[in-house]
Amino acid sequence: MATLLHIDSSAFHDSSVSREVTATFRKEWESQHPGGTVVYRDLAAAPVPHLTADGIIGTNVPAESRTPEQAAAVALREELAGELERADAVLIGTPMYNFTIPSTLKAWLDQVIIVGRTGGEGGSAAGKPVTVVAARGGGYGPGTPRESFEFAATYLEKVLTGMLSLEVHFVIPELTLARVNPAMASLIDAADASRAKAHEDAAEKAKALAARFAA
């Protein structure tokens, strides 16, 4: 049975739209693969360390010559990269913080992108499908005043395709702050519609991927 690697990165739990939508994807995925495996990382509850010089240098040093610090840093990178490599599909949930992704998700990416292994041409993760639920509090779509401020989905599309050669699909619920920000009250209906569409899209993508791996 197929393995799903599920990553959540929102600092919030009960009120997180990205977590809500990844949960919808995962529920549909698991209904299609009841005997499958889900590897879950909550980067808010258990953040991975930022990449250090030991982790960078250590990957290019023979195991027997590594310092204890390098060995520990490389072991973490091996663990995280291995999870990515063993997964048949990947699910990433992220909010937009200050126009980009949370630092916890960036830290995970820096750890798993190992040039010459997972990263670069012909990498070990190449072609793997990843569904990204990228929630944002405002509207940043084409033609909106803040279109040029969108560095979350834009960045993820570039790094996931350009560094890991993954097959990337996005689900984007927008205007998620409409119900808590009085200045956005007029956008509540649009926000609710975007949220509902995101749940629908997530379920459809999960079902399509499940069918793909069942074939």
Coordinates of C-alpha atoms in Angstrom, one line a residue:
M1 CA 0.0 0.0 0.0
A2 CA 1.1 3.6 -0.6
T3 CA 2.8 5.8 1.9
L4 CA 1.8 9.4 2.4
L5 CA 4.2 11.9 4.0
H6 CA 2.0 14.6 5.7
I7 CA 3.6 17.9 6.9
D8 CA 1.7 20.6 8.8
S9 CA 3.4 23.9 9.7
S10 CA 0.7 26.3 11.0
A11 CA 1.4 27.7 14.4
F12 CA -2.3 27.3 15.2
H13 CA -4.2 24.1 15.6
D14 CA -8.0 24.4 16.2
S15 CA -8.3 27.6 14.1
S16 CA -5.9 26.6 11.3
V17 CA -7.4 26.5 7.8
S18 CA -4.4 24.8 6.3
R19 CA -4.7 22.0 8.9
E20 CA -8.4 21.7 8.2
V21 CA -7.8 21.2 4.5
T22 CA -4.9 18.8 4.9
A23 CA -7.1 16.8 7.3
T24 CA -9.7 16.5 4.5
F25 CA -7.1 15.3 2.1
R26 CA -5.7 12.8 4.5
K27 CA -9.1 11.5 5.5
E28 CA -9.9 10.8 1.8
W29 CA -6.5 9.3 1.2
E30 CA -6.9 7.0 4.2
S31 CA -10.3 5.9 3.1
Q32 CA -8.8 4.7 -0.2
H33 CA -5.7 3.2 1.5
P34 CA -7.0 1.8 4.9
G35 CA -3.9 -0.4 5.1
G36 CA -1.5 2.2 4.0
T37 CA 1.0 4.2 6.0
V38 CA 1.0 7.9 6.9
V39 CA 4.1 9.5 8.2
Y40 CA 3.2 12.7 10.0
R41 CA 5.3 15.7 11.0
D42 CA 3.8 18.6 12.8
L43 CA 6.5 21.3 12.4
A44 CA 4.9 23.6 14.9
A45 CA 4.6 21.0 17.7
A46 CA 8.0 19.5 16.9
P47 CA 10.1 21.8 14.8
V48 CA 13.2 20.4 13.1
P49 CA 16.4 22.3 13.8
H50 CA 17.7 24.9 11.3
L51 CA 20.4 23.6 8.9
T52 CA 23.9 24.2 10.4
A53 CA 27.4 24.2 9.1
D54 CA 27.8 20.7 10.6
G55 CA 24.8 19.4 8.6
I56 CA 26.1 21.0 5.4
I57 CA 29.8 20.0 5.7
G58 CA 29.0 16.6 7.3
T59 CA 27.3 15.3 4.2
N60 CA 30.5 15.7 2.3
V61 CA 32.7 14.1 5.0
P62 CA 33.3 10.3 5.2
A63 CA 31.3 8.9 8.1
E64 CA 34.4 7.7 9.9
S65 CA 35.9 11.2 9.8
R66 CA 32.8 13.2 11.0
T67 CA 32.9 15.0 14.3
P68 CA 30.1 14.0 16.8
E69 CA 28.3 17.2 15.9
Q70 CA 28.5 16.5 12.2
A71 CA 27.4 12.9 12.7
A72 CA 24.3 14.0 14.6
A73 CA 23.4 16.7 12.1
V74 CA 23.9 14.2 9.2
A75 CA 21.7 11.6 11.0
L76 CA 18.9 14.1 11.1
R77 CA 19.2 14.9 7.5
E78 CA 19.3 11.2 6.6
E79 CA 16.1 10.6 8.7
L80 CA 14.1 13.4 7.1
A81 CA 15.4 12.8 3.5
G82 CA 14.6 9.1 4.0
E83 CA 11.0 9.9 4.9
L84 CA 10.7 11.9 1.7
E85 CA 12.2 9.2 -0.4
R86 CA 10.1 6.4 1.0
A87 CA 6.8 8.3 0.5
D88 CA 4.7 7.7 -2.6
A89 CA 3.0 11.1 -2.2
V90 CA 3.6 14.2 -0.1
L91 CA 1.0 16.5 1.6
I92 CA 2.2 19.9 2.9
G93 CA 0.0 22.4 4.8
T94 CA 1.3 25.9 5.2
P95 CA -0.1 29.3 6.1
M96 CA 1.3 32.6 4.7
Y97 CA 3.2 34.4 7.4
N98 CA 4.5 37.9 6.4
F99 CA 4.0 37.1 2.7
T100 CA 6.0 33.8 2.8
I101 CA 6.1 30.4 4.5
P102 CA 6.7 29.7 8.2
S103 CA 10.4 29.4 9.1
T104 CA 9.7 25.9 10.4
L105 CA 8.8 24.7 6.9
K106 CA 11.8 26.4 5.5
A107 CA 14.0 24.6 8.0
W108 CA 12.5 21.2 6.9
L109 CA 13.1 22.0 3.3
D110 CA 16.7 23.0 4.0
Q111 CA 17.3 19.7 5.8
V112 CA 15.7 17.5 3.1
I113 CA 17.3 19.1 0.1
I114 CA 20.6 17.4 -0.2
V115 CA 22.2 18.2 -3.5
G116 CA 23.5 15.0 -5.2
R117 CA 20.9 13.0 -3.4
T118 CA 17.3 14.4 -3.1
G119 CA 18.2 17.6 -4.8
G120 CA 19.5 18.4 -8.3
E121 CA 19.0 16.7 -11.6
G122 CA 17.9 13.1 -11.3
G123 CA 17.4 13.3 -7.5
S124 CA 15.9 10.5 -5.5
A125 CA 12.6 12.4 -5.0
A126 CA 12.2 13.4 -8.6
G127 CA 8.6 13.0 -10.0
K128 CA 7.0 12.4 -6.6
P129 CA 3.6 14.1 -6.4
V130 CA 3.2 16.7 -3.7
T131 CA -0.1 18.5 -2.8
V132 CA 0.5 21.9 -1.1
V133 CA -2.4 23.5 0.9
A134 CA -1.3 27.1 1.0
A135 CA -3.7 29.1 3.1
R136 CA -3.6 32.9 3.1
G137 CA -5.4 35.5 5.2
G138 CA -6.0 37.9 2.4
G139 CA -6.4 37.9 -1.4
Y140 CA -3.2 37.5 -3.5
G141 CA -4.5 36.0 -6.7
P142 CA -3.9 37.3 -10.2
G143 CA -5.1 40.9 -10.7
T144 CA -5.4 41.7 -7.0
P145 CA -3.6 44.7 -5.5
R146 CA -1.3 42.4 -3.5
E147 CA -0.5 39.9 -6.2
S148 CA 3.1 40.8 -6.2
F149 CA 3.4 40.3 -2.4
E150 CA 2.7 36.5 -2.7
F151 CA 5.9 34.6 -1.8
A152 CA 4.5 31.5 -0.2
A153 CA 3.1 29.4 -3.1
T154 CA 5.4 31.2 -5.5
Y155 CA 8.5 30.1 -3.5
L156 CA 7.2 26.6 -2.9
E157 CA 6.5 26.0 -6.5
K158 CA 10.0 27.1 -7.4
V159 CA 11.9 25.1 -4.7
L160 CA 9.8 22.0 -4.9
T161 CA 10.1 21.8 -8.7
G162 CA 13.5 23.4 -9.1
M163 CA 15.4 21.7 -6.3
L164 CA 13.5 18.4 -5.8
S165 CA 11.9 18.0 -9.2
L166 CA 8.6 17.1 -7.6
E167 CA 5.2 17.1 -9.3
V168 CA 3.5 20.0 -7.5
H169 CA -0.3 20.7 -7.1
F170 CA -1.7 23.5 -5.1
V171 CA -4.9 24.0 -3.1
I172 CA -5.3 27.6 -2.0
P173 CA -7.9 28.8 0.5
E174 CA -7.9 32.6 0.6
L175 CA -9.3 35.4 2.8
T176 CA -9.1 33.1 5.8
L177 CA -9.0 36.2 8.2
A178 CA -12.3 37.5 7.0
R179 CA -14.3 36.2 10.0
V180 CA -11.8 37.6 12.6
N181 CA -10.8 40.9 10.9
P182 CA -13.7 43.5 11.0
A183 CA -12.1 45.3 8.1
M184 CA -12.7 42.2 5.9
A185 CA -16.4 41.6 6.9
S186 CA -17.6 42.2 3.4
L187 CA -15.4 39.3 2.2
I188 CA -16.9 36.7 4.5
D189 CA -19.0 35.1 1.8
A190 CA -16.1 35.0 -0.6
A191 CA -13.9 33.5 2.2
D192 CA -16.4 30.8 3.0
A193 CA -16.7 29.9 -0.7
S194 CA -12.9 29.7 -1.0
R195 CA -12.6 27.5 2.0
A196 CA -15.4 25.2 0.8
K197 CA -13.7 24.9 -2.6
A198 CA -10.4 24.1 -1.0
H199 CA -11.9 21.2 1.0
E200 CA -13.5 20.0 -2.2
D201 CA -10.3 20.3 -4.2
A202 CA -8.3 18.5 -1.5
A203 CA -10.7 15.6 -1.4
E204 CA -10.7 15.3 -5.2
K205 CA -6.9 15.4 -5.4
A206 CA -6.5 12.8 -2.7
K207 CA -9.0 10.5 -4.5
A208 CA -7.2 11.0 -7.8
L209 CA -3.8 10.2 -6.3
A210 CA -5.2 7.2 -4.5
A211 CA -6.5 5.8 -7.7
R212 CA -3.2 6.5 -9.4
F213 CA -1.3 4.4 -6.9
A214 CA -4.0 1.6 -6.9
A215 CA -3.6 1.2 -10.6

